[in-house]
Short mmCIF file of C-alpha atoms and ligand atoms in Angstrom, two decimals:
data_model
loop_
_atom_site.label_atom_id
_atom_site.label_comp_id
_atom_site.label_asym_id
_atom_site.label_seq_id
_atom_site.Cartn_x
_atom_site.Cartn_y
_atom_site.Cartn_z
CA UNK A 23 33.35 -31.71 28.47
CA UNK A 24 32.46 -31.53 31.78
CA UNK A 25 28.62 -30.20 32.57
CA UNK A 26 29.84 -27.07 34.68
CA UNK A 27 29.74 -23.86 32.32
CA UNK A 28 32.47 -21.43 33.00
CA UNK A 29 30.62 -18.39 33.53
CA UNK A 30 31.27 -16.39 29.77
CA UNK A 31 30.01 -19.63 28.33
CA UNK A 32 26.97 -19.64 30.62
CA UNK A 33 26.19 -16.16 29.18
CA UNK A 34 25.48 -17.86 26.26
CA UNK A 35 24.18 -21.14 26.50
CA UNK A 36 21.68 -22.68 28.44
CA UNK A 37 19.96 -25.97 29.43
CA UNK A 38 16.89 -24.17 30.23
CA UNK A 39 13.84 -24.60 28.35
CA UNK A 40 10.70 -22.90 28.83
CA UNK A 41 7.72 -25.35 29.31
CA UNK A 42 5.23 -25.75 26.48
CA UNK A 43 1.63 -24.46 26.29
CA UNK A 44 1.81 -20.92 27.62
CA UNK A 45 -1.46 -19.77 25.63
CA UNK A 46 -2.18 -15.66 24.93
CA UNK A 47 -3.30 -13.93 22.81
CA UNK A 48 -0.51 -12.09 20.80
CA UNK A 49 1.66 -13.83 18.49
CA UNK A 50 5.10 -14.64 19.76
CA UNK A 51 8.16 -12.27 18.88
CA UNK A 52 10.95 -14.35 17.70
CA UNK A 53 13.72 -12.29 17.19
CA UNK A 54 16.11 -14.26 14.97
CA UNK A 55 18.79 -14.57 12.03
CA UNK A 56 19.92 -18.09 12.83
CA UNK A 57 17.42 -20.90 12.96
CA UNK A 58 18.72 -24.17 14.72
CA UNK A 59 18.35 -27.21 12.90
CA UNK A 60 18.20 -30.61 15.53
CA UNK A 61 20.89 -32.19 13.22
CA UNK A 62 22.41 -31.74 10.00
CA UNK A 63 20.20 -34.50 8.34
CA UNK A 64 17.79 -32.02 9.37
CA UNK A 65 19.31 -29.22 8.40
CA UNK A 66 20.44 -30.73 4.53
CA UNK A 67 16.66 -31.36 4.37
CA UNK A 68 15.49 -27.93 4.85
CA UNK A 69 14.47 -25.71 1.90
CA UNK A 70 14.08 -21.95 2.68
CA UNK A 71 10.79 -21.83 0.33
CA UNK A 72 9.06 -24.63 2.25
CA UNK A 73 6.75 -21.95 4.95
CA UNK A 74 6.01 -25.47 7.08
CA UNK A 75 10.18 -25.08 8.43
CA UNK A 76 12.58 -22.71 9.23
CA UNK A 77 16.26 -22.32 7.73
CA UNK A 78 17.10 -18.48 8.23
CA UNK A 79 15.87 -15.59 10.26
CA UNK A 80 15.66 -13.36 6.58
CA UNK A 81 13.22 -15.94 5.24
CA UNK A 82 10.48 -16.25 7.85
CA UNK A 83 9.84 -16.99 11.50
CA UNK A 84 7.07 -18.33 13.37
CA UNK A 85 6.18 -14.54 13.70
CA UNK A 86 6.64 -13.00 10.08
CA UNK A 87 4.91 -16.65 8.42
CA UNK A 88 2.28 -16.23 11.33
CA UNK A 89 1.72 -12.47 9.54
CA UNK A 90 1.94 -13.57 6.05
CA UNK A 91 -1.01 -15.87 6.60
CA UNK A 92 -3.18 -13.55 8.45
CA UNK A 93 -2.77 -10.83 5.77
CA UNK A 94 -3.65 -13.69 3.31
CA UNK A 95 -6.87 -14.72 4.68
CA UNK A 96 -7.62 -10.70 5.42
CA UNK A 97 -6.78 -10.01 1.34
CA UNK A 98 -8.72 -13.24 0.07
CA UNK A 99 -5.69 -14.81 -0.97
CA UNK A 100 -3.26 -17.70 -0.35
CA UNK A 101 0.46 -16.69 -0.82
CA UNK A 102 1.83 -13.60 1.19
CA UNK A 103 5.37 -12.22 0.84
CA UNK A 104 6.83 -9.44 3.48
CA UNK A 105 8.80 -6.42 2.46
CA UNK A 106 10.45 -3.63 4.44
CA UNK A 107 8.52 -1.38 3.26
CA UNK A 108 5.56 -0.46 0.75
CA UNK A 109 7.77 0.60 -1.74
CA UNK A 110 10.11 -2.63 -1.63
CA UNK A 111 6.93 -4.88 -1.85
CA UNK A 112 6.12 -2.85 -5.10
CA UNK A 113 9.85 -3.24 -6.41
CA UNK A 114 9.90 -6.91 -5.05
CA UNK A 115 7.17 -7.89 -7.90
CA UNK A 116 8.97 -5.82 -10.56
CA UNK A 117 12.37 -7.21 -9.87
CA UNK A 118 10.35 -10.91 -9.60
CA UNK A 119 8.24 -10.57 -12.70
CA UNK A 120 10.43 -8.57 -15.00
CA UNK A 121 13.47 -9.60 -17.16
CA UNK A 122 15.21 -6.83 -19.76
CA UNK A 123 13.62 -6.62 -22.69
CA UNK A 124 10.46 -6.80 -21.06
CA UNK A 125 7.82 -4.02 -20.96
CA UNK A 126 5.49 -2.56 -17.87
CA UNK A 127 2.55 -0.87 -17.78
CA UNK A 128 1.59 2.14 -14.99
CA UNK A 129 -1.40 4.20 -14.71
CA UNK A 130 -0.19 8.38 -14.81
CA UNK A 131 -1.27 9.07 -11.53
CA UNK A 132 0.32 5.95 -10.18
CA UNK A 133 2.25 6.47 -6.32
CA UNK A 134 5.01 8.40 -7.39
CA UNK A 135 8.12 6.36 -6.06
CA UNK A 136 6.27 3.46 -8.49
CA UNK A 137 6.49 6.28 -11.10
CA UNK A 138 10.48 6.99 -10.22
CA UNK A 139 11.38 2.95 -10.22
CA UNK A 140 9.75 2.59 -13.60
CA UNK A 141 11.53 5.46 -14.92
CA UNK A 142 14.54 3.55 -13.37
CA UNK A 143 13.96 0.51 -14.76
CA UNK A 144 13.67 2.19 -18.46
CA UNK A 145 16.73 4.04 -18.00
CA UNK A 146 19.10 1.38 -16.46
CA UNK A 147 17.88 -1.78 -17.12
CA UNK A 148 16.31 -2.44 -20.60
CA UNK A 149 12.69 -2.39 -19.49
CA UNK A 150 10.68 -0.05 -20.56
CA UNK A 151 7.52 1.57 -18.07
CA UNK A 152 4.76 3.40 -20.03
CA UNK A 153 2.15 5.35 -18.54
CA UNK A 154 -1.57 5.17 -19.42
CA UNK A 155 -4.68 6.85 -18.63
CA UNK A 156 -5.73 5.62 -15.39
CA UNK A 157 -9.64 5.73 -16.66
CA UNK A 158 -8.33 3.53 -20.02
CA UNK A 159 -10.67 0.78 -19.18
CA UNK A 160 -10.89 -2.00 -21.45
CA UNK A 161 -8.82 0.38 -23.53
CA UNK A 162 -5.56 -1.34 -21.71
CA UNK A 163 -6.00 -3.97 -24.83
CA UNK A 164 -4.74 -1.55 -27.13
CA UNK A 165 -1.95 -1.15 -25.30
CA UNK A 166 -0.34 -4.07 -24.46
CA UNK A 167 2.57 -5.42 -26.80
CA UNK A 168 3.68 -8.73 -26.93
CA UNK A 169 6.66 -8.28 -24.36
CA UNK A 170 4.55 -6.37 -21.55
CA UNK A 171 4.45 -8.42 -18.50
CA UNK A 172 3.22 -6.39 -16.07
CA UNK A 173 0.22 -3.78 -15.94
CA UNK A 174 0.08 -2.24 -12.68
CA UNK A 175 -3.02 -0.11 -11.42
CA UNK A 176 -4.05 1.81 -8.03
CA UNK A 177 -7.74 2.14 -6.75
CA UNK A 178 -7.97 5.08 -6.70
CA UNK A 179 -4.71 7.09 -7.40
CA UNK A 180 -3.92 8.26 -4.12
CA UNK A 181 -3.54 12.23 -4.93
CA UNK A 182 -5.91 13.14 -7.99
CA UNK A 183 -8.03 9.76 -6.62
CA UNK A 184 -9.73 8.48 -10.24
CA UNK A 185 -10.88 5.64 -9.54
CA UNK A 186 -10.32 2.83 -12.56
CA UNK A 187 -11.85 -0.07 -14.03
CA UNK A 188 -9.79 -2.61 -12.87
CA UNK A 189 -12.42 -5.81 -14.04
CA UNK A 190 -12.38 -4.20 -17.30
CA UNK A 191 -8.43 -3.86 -16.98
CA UNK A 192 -8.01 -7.56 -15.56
CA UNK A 193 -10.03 -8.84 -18.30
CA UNK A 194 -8.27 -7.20 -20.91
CA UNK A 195 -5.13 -8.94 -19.22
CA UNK A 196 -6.19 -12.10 -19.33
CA UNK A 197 -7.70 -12.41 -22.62
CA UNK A 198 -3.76 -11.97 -23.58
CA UNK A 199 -2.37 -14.60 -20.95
CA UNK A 200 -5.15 -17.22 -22.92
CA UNK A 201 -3.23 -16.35 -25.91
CA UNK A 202 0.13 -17.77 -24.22
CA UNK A 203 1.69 -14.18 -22.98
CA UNK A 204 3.37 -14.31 -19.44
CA UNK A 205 1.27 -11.28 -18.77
CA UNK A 206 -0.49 -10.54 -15.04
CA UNK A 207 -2.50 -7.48 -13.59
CA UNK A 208 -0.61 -5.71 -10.10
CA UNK A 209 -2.79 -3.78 -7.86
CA UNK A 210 -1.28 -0.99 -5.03
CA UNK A 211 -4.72 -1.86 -2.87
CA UNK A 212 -3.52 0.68 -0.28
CA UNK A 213 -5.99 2.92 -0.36
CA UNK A 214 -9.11 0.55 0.48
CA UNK A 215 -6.60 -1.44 3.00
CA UNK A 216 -7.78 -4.79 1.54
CA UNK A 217 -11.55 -3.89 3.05
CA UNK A 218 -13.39 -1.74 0.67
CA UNK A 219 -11.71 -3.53 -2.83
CA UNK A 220 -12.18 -7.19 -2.75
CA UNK A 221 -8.90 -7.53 -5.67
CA UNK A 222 -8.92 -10.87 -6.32
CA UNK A 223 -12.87 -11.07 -6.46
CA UNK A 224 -12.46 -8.41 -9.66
CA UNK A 225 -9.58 -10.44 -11.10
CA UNK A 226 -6.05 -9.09 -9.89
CA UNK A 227 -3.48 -11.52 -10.23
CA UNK A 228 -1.39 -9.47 -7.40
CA UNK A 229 -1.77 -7.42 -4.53
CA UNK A 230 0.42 -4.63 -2.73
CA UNK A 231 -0.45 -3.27 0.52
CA UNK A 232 1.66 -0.70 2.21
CA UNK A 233 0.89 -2.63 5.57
CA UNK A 234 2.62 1.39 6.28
CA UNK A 235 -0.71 2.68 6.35
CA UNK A 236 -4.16 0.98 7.79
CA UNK A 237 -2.63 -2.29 8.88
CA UNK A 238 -0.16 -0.80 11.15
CA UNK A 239 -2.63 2.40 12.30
CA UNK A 240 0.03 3.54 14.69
CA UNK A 241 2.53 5.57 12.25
CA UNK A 242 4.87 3.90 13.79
CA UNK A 243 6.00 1.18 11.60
CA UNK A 244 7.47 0.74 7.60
CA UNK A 245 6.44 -2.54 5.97
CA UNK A 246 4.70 -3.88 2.71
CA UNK A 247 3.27 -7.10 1.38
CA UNK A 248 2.35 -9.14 -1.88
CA UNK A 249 -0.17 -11.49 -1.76
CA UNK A 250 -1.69 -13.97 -4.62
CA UNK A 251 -3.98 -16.76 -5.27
CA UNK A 252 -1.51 -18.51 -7.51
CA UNK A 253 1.73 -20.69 -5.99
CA UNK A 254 3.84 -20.33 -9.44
CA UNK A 255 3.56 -16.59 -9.57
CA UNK A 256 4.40 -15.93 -5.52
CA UNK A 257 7.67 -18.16 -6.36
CA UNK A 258 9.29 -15.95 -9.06
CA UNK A 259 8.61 -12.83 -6.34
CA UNK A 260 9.90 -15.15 -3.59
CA UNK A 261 13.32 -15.42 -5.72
CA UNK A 262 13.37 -11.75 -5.42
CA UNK A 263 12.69 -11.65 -2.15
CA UNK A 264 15.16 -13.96 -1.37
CA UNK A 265 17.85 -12.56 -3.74
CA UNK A 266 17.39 -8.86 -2.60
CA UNK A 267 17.42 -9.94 1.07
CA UNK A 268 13.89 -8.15 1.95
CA UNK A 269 13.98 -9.43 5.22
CA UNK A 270 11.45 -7.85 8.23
CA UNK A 271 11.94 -6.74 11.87
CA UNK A 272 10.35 -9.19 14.26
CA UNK A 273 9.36 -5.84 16.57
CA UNK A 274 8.27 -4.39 13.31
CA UNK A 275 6.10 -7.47 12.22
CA UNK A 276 4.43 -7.89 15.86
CA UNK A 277 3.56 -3.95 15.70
CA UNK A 278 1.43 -4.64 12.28
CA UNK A 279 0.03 -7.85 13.86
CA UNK A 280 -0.96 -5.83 16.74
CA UNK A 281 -3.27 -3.30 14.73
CA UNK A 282 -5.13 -5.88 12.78
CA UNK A 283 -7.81 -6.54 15.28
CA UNK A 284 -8.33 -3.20 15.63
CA UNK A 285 -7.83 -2.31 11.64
CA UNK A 286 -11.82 -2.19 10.31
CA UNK A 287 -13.35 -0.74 13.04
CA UNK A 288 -10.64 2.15 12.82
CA UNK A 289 -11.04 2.08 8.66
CA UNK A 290 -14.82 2.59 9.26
CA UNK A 291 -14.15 5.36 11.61
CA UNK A 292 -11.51 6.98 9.25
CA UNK A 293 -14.37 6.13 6.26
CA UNK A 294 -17.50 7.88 8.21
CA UNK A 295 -15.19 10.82 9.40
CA UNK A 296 -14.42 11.67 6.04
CA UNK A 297 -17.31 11.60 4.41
CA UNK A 298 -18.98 13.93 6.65
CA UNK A 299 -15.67 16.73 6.37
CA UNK A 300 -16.38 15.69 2.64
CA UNK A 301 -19.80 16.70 2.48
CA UNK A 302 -19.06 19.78 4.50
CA UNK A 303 -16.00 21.40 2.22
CA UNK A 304 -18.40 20.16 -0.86
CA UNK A 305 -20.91 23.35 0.39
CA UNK A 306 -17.85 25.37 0.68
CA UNK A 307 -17.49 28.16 -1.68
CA UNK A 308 -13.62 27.97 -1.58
CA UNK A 309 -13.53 24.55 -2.67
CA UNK A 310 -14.46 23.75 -6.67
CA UNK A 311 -14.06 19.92 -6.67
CA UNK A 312 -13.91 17.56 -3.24
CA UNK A 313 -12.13 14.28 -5.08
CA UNK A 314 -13.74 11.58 -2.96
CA UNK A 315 -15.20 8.86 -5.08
CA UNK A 316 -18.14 8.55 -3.24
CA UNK A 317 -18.66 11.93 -4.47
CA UNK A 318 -20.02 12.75 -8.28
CA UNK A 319 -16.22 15.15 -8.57
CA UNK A 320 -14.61 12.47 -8.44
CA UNK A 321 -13.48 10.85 -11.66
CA UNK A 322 -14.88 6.88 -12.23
CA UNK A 323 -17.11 7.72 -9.08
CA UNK A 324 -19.50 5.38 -10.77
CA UNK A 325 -16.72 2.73 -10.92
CA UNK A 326 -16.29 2.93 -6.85
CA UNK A 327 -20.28 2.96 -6.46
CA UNK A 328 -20.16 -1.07 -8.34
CA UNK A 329 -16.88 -2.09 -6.76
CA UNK A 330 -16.32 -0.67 -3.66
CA UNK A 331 -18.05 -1.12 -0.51
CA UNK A 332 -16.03 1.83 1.52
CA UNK A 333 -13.44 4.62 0.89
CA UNK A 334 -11.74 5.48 4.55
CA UNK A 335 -10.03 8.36 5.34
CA UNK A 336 -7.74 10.04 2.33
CA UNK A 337 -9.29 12.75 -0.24
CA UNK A 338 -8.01 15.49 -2.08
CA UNK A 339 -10.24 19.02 -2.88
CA UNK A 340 -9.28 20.95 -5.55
CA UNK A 341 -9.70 24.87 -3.87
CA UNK A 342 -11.16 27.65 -6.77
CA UNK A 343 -8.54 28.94 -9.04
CA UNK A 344 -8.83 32.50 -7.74
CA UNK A 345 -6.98 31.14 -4.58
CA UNK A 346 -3.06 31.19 -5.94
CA UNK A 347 -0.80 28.92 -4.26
CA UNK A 348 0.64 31.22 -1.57
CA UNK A 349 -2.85 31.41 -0.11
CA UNK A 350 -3.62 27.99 -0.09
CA UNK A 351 -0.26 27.21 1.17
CA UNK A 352 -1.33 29.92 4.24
CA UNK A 353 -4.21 27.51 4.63
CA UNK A 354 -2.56 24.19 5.04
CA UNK A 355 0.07 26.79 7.60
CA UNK A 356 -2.91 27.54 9.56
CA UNK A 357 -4.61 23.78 10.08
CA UNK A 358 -3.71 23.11 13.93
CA UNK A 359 -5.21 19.37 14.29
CA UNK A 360 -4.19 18.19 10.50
CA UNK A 361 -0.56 17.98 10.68
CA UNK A 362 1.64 18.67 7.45
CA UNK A 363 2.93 15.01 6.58
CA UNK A 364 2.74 12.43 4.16
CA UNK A 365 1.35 9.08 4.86
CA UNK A 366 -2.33 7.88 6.42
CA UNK A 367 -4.09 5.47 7.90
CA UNK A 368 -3.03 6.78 11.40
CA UNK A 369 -4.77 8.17 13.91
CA UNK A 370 -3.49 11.45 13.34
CA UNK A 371 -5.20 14.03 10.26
CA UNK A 372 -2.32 14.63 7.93
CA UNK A 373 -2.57 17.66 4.76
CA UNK A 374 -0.63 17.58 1.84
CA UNK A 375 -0.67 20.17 -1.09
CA UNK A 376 0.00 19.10 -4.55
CA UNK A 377 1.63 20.79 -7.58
CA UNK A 378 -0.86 18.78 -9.43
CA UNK A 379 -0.17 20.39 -12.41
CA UNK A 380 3.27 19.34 -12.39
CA UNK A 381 2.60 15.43 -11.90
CA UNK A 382 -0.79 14.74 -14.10
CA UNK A 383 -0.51 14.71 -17.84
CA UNK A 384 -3.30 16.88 -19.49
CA UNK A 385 -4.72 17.96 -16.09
CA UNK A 386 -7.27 20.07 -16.23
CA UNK A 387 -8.22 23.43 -14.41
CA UNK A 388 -5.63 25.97 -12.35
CA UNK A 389 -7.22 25.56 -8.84
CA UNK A 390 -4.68 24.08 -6.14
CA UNK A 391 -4.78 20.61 -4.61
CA UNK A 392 -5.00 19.64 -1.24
CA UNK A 393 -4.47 16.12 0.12
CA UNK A 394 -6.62 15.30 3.86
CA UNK A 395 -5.71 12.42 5.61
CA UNK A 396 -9.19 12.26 8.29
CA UNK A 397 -7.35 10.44 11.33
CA UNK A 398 -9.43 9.53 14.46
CA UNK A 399 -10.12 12.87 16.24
CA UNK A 400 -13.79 14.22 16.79
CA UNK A 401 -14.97 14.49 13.15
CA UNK A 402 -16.44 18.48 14.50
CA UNK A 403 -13.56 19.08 16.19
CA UNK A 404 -11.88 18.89 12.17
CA UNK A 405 -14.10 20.84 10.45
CA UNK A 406 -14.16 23.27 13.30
CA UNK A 407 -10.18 23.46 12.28
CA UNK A 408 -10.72 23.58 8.89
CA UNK A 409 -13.33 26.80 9.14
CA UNK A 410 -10.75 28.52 10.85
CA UNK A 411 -7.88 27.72 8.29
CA UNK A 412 -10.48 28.98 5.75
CA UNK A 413 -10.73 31.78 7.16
CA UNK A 414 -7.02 32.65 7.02
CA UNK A 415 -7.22 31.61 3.25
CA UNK A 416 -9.82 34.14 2.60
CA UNK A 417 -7.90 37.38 4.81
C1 LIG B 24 2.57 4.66 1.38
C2 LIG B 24 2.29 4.06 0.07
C3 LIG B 24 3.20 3.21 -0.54
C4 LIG B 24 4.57 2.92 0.01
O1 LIG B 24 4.60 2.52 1.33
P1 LIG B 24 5.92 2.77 2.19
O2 LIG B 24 5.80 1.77 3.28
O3 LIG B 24 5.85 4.19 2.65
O4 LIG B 24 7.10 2.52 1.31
C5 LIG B 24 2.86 2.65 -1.75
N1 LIG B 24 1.68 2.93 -2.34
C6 LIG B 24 0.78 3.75 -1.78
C7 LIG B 24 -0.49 4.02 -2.49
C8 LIG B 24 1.06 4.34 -0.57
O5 LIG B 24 0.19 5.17 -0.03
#
């Protein structure tokens, strides 16, 4: 073959290669489903779970592994898996860690697509989900049978926000594993980003992160992530992984790279904005209960105050029952900075009502719930917008 290209070839191939050691900052975007191997000794060697080499743009690139390892080190842990999305990272360790026959635990005010595949799982596919009292405790013991495998928790439930006892939950856990049972703890760290809850410090086996939320910060992006201190565990969710084909965008990956430098400083901003709203709607006559656990409304308040060392920007206030839902409703119509949405972590203020009635078991009181997502605007500039929407409430 002679060296001259004909020109549809030379649209393809080239001999050019760029030089080595351009240096900068941001992390590379490789953009890739094939992976070239040098030779197919090199290629027959390859093994897609090995994260030092490359076989296949769906199981890592320089710029999803580089990711991985960053949200690793940020979470205190040593394995990291991608997912598309929050919800596929949560269904990732399912589909890894469960088998029919087997049973899973979930806390009743769990994240409510969690709540919809464990109903799933029960109806379709032999394993049974049952739902527990997120404030249990060390009560969890009493609950687990010899085929649950999984106990997943949230701190703190990200609508009526009680905040549980995972230590006493973890420990519960693994006084059954030293019995022999294949049994591990799941946390949905979300809400404290990986910042404010140090998860494997208090004894989590496994951690979720909708990277959706703070990681990203831009609103812009859908991914999740699983991360673990222990090799054995990450391997059974890497078969998932690898058998549901939970590959990640390279643009996608490079936007949540992008906000991590940025990620605390904008989590303590979110944090200290919220507080101070907080503080303000808990002197507001309208409002009964302001469910922030750095607050005393907020159920296992006492548990955040000994685990957690910051709460960022999502709380829900419960308003006073004589407010019926068409007023409240007229409220959350009349915010002009918060923005009706669902989501956080961006730099926009988001409100959600709840029909909380409707979604906790034994919930107690008539009043309506609110969800506020405090983004990055002028903390007075808020409240200033939330006076006004009170005002509307109260015509
Ligand atoms: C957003 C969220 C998820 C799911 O993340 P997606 O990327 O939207 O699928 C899971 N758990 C919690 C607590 C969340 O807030």
């Amino acid at each position: 073959m002679s060296d001259r290209k004909s020109l549809q070839t030379a649209l393809i191939h080239t001999d050019y290669q760029a030089p080595e050691g351009f240096g900068a900052f941001p992390t590379p975007i490789h953009h890739a489903s094939t992976v070239l191997f040098k030779n197919v000794a090199a290629m027959r060697s390859r093994n897609w779970q090995d994260k030092s080499a490359y076989t296949y743009g769906l199981h890592g690139t320089p710029t999803t592994f580089t990711l991985e390892a960053r949200l690793a080190e940020i979470e205190g842990g040593t394995h990291c898996l991608l997912a598309p999305s929050g919800l596929a990272a949560i269904s990732m360790v399912d589909l890894g860690l469960l088998k029919s026959g087997d049973d899973v635990l979930l806390p009743d005010n769990v994240y409510n697509p969690n709540r919809e595949l464990g109903r799933w799982l029960s109806q379709d596919f032999g394993i049974t989900s049952r739902f527990y009292d997120p404030l249990i405790g060390a009560g969890i013991a009493e609950l687990i049978q010899p085929n649950t495998r999984l106990v997943w928790t949230e701190a703190p439930g990200s609508v009526s926000m009680e905040v549980p006892d995972i230590p006493a939950i973890c420990q519960a856990v693994r006084a059954r594993r030293a019995t022999g049972q294949d049994i591990h703890v799941a946390l949905d760290n979300t809400w404290s980003a990986g910042i404010a809850f140090r998860a494997f410090d208090h004894g989590v086996d496994i951690v979720m992160q909708a990277l959706t939320k703070y990681q990203s910060g831009g609103s812009d992006v859908l991914m999740g992530a699983v991360t673990t201190r222990d090799a054995a565990l990450i391997h059974r969710i890497e078969m998932a992984h690898m058998r549901l084909g939970y590959g990640v965008g390279a643009d996608d990956a490079y936007l949540v790279l992008r906000g991590l430098p940025s990620m605390k400083l904008r989590f303590d901003a979110h944090d200290a904005a919220a507080r101070k709203i907080a503080a303000w709607l808990k002197n507001r006559p309208e409002v009964e209960r302001v469910l922030h656990p750095a607050f005393e409304d907020c159920p296992g308040h006492e548990i955040w105050k000994r685990d957690f060392t910051g709460a960022g920007g999502l709380f829900s206030i419960v308003f006073n029952e004589r407010y019926a839902e068409a007023r409240t409703d007229a409220f959350v119509d009349a915010l002009k900075l918060f923005k009706i949405g669902f989501s956080w972590g961006g730099a926009n203020s988001l409100c959600v009502p709840y029909r909380i009635q409707g979604m906790r078991r034994g919930w107690k009181g008539s009043g309506q719930l609110v969800r506020l997502n405090i983004g990055l605007e002028d903390p007075e500039d808020l409240i200033a917008d939330i006076e006004q929407a009170l005002n509307v409430l109260n015509r």
